[in-house]
XYZ file of C-alpha atoms in Angstrom:
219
model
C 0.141 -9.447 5.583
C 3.239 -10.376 3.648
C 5.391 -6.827 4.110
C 8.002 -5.456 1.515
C 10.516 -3.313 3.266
C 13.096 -1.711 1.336
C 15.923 0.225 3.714
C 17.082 -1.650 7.146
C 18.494 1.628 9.063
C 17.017 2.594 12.232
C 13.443 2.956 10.987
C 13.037 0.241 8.581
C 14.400 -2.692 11.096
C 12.637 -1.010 13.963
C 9.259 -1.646 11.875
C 10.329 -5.203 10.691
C 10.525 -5.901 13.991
C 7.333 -4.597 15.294
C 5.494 -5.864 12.407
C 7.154 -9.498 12.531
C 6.376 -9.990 16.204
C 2.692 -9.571 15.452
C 3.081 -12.337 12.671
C 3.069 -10.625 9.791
C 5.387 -11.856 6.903
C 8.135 -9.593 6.711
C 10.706 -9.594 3.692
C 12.872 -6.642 4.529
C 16.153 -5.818 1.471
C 18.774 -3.224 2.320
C 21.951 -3.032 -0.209
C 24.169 -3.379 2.720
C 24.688 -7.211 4.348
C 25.745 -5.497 7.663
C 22.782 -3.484 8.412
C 21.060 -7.058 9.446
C 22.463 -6.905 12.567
C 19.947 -3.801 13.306
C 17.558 -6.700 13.403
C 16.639 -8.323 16.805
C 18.328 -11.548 17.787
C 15.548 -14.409 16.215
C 13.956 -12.100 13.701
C 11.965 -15.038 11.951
C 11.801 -12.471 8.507
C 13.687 -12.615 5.591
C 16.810 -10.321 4.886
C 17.843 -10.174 1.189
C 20.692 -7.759 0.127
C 20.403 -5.770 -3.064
C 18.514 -2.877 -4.545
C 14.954 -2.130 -3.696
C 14.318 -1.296 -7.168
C 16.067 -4.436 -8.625
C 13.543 -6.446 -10.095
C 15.583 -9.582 -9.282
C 15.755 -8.968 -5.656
C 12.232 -8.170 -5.226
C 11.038 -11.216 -7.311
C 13.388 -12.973 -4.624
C 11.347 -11.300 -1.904
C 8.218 -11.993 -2.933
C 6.742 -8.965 -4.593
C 4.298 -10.431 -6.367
C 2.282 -11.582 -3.296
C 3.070 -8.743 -1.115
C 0.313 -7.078 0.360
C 2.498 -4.110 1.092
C 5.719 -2.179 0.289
C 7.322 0.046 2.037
C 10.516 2.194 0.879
C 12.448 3.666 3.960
C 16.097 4.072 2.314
C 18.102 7.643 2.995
C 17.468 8.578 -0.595
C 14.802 10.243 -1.953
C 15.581 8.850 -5.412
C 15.729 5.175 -4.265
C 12.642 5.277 -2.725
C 10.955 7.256 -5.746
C 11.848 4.364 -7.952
C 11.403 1.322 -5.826
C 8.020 2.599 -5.000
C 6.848 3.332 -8.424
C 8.002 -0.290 -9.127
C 6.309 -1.696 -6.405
C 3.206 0.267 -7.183
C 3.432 0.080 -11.603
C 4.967 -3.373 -12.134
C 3.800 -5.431 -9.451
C 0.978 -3.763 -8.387
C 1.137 -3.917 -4.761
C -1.958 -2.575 -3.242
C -0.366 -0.363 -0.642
C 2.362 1.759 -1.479
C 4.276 4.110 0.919
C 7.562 6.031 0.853
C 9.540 8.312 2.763
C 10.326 11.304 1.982
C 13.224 14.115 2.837
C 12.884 17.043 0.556
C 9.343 18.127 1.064
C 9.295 19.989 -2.601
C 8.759 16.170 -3.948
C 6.237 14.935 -1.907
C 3.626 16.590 -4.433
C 5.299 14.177 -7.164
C 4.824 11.295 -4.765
C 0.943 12.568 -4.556
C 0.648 12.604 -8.191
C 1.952 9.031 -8.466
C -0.856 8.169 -5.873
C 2.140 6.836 -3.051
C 1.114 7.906 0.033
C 4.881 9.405 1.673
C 5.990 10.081 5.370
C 7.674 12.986 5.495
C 11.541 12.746 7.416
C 10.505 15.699 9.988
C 7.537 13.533 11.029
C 8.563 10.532 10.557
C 7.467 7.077 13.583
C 7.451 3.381 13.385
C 3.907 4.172 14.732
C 2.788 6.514 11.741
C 3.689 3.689 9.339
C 2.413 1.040 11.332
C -1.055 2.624 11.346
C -1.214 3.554 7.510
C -0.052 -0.179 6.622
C -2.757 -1.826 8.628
C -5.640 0.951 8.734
C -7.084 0.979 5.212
C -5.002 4.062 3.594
C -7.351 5.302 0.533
C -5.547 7.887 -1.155
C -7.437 9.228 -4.713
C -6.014 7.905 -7.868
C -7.784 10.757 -9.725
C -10.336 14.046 -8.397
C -12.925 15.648 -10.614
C -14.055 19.628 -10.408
C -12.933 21.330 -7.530
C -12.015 17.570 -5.555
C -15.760 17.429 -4.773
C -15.600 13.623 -6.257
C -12.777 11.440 -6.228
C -11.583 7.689 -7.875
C -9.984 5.732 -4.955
C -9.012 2.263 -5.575
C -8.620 -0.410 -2.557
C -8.222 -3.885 -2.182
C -11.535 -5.644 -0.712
C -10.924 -6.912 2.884
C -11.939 -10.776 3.199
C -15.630 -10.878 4.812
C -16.609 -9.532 1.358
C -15.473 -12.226 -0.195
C -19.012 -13.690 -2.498
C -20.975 -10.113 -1.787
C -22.245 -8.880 -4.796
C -20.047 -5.655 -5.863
C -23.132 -3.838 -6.596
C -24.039 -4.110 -3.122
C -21.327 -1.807 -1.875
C -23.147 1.110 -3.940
C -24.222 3.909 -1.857
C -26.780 6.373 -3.974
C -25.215 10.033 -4.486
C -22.176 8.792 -2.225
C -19.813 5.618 -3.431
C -20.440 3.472 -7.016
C -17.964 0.268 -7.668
C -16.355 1.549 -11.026
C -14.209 -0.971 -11.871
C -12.321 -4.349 -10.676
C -8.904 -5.418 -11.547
C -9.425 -9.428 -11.052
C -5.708 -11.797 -11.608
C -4.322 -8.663 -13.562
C -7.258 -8.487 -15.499
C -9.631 -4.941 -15.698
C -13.676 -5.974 -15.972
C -16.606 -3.515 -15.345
C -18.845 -5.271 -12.896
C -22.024 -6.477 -14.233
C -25.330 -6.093 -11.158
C -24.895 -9.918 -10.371
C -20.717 -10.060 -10.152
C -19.953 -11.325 -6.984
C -16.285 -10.296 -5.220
C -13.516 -13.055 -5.623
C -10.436 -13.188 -3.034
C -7.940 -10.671 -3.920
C -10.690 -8.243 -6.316
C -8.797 -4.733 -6.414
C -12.045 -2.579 -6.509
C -11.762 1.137 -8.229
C -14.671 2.892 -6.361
C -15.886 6.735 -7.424
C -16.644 8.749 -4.174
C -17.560 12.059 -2.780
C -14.887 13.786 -1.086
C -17.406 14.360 2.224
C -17.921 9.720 1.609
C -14.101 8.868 1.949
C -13.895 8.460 5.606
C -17.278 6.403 5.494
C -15.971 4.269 2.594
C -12.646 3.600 4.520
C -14.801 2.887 8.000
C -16.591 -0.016 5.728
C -13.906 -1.340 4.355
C -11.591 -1.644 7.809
C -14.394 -3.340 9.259
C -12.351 -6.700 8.941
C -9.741 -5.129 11.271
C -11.950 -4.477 13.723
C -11.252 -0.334 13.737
């Protein structure tokens, strides 16, 4: 995965780190040159220095191929907004934030950015939400009995017909976003590299849906 991280203190360049050394492509910007030397002698990732929620600097990064962001600053207000960029402008199909005053985490929810909250915050939490398929509902209907959950496809669907993924009375492909473009599948639209599917699910179907869809990572 190419990785966004926004904050190199203790946290971010400990997960930079982790994440680099199992060959992922890790782009990590703090505003403050110095903090690079938090990073590990050889760190083969990028370090650019500037705002996470400067459109310049993420451009710079690479935002619009990232695979991931990740906001890990000490402020609760820079990682609000260089999430919701991440997640609005560019699109990045997984979000996550930290977050240190627990009363805004429900703003976070609404927003649909999954957050780590400071009291229970790892390098191991984050590392298993960013590479374990993370569904979190963009909307939920009646009392949450049905939800609208949107996920990038994982490659070995690549050419399967999106219809096929339908499960009667439990998941139904909604929607696909397609090179920035929204299209209702028709029955015979195959899935194309990169297809960001909207699926409708039952609440009691999300762990199922997330099972089929982490089948490429083997978990």
């Amino acid at each position: 995965m190419r990785v966004i991280i926004v904050g190199c203190g203790r946290a971010g360049s400990l997960l930079a780190a982790q994440l680099a050394a199992e060959g992922h492509d890790v782009r990590i910007v703090d505003r403050v040159a110095r903090t690079r030397r938090l990073l590990p002698a050889g760190f083969p990732g990028q370090f650019h220095v500037g705002n996470g929620y400067s459109r310049t600097v993420l451009e710079a990064a690479g935002i619009e191929h990232a695979d991931a962001f990740v906001a890990v600053t000490s402020g609760d207000n820079s990682n609000m907004v260089s999430a919701r960029t991440a997640k609005e402008t560019y699109r990045v199909p997984i979000v996550l934030a930290r977050v240190y005053d627990p009363r805004r985490a429900d703003l976070y929810r609404e927003l649909g950015i999954p957050t780590i909250a400071s009291v229970r915050w790892t390098v191991h939490e984050i590392h298993q939400m960013l590479l374990h398929r993370h569904l979190t509902p963009e909307l939920s209907f009646g009392n949450g009995e049905t939800l609208l959950v949107r996920s990038q496809l994982p490659g070995y669907l690549t050419g399967r017909r999106l219809t096929e993924f339908d499960i009667d009375g439990e998941i139904r492909v909604v929607e696909v976003t397609r090179a920035g473009r929204s299209l209702v599948p028709a029955h015979s639209t195959p899935a194309e590299p990169g297809d960001l599917v909207t699926f409708a699910v039952a609440a009691t179907s999300l762990g199922r849906l997330r099972g089929f869809l982490d089948k490429e990572l083997g978990t």
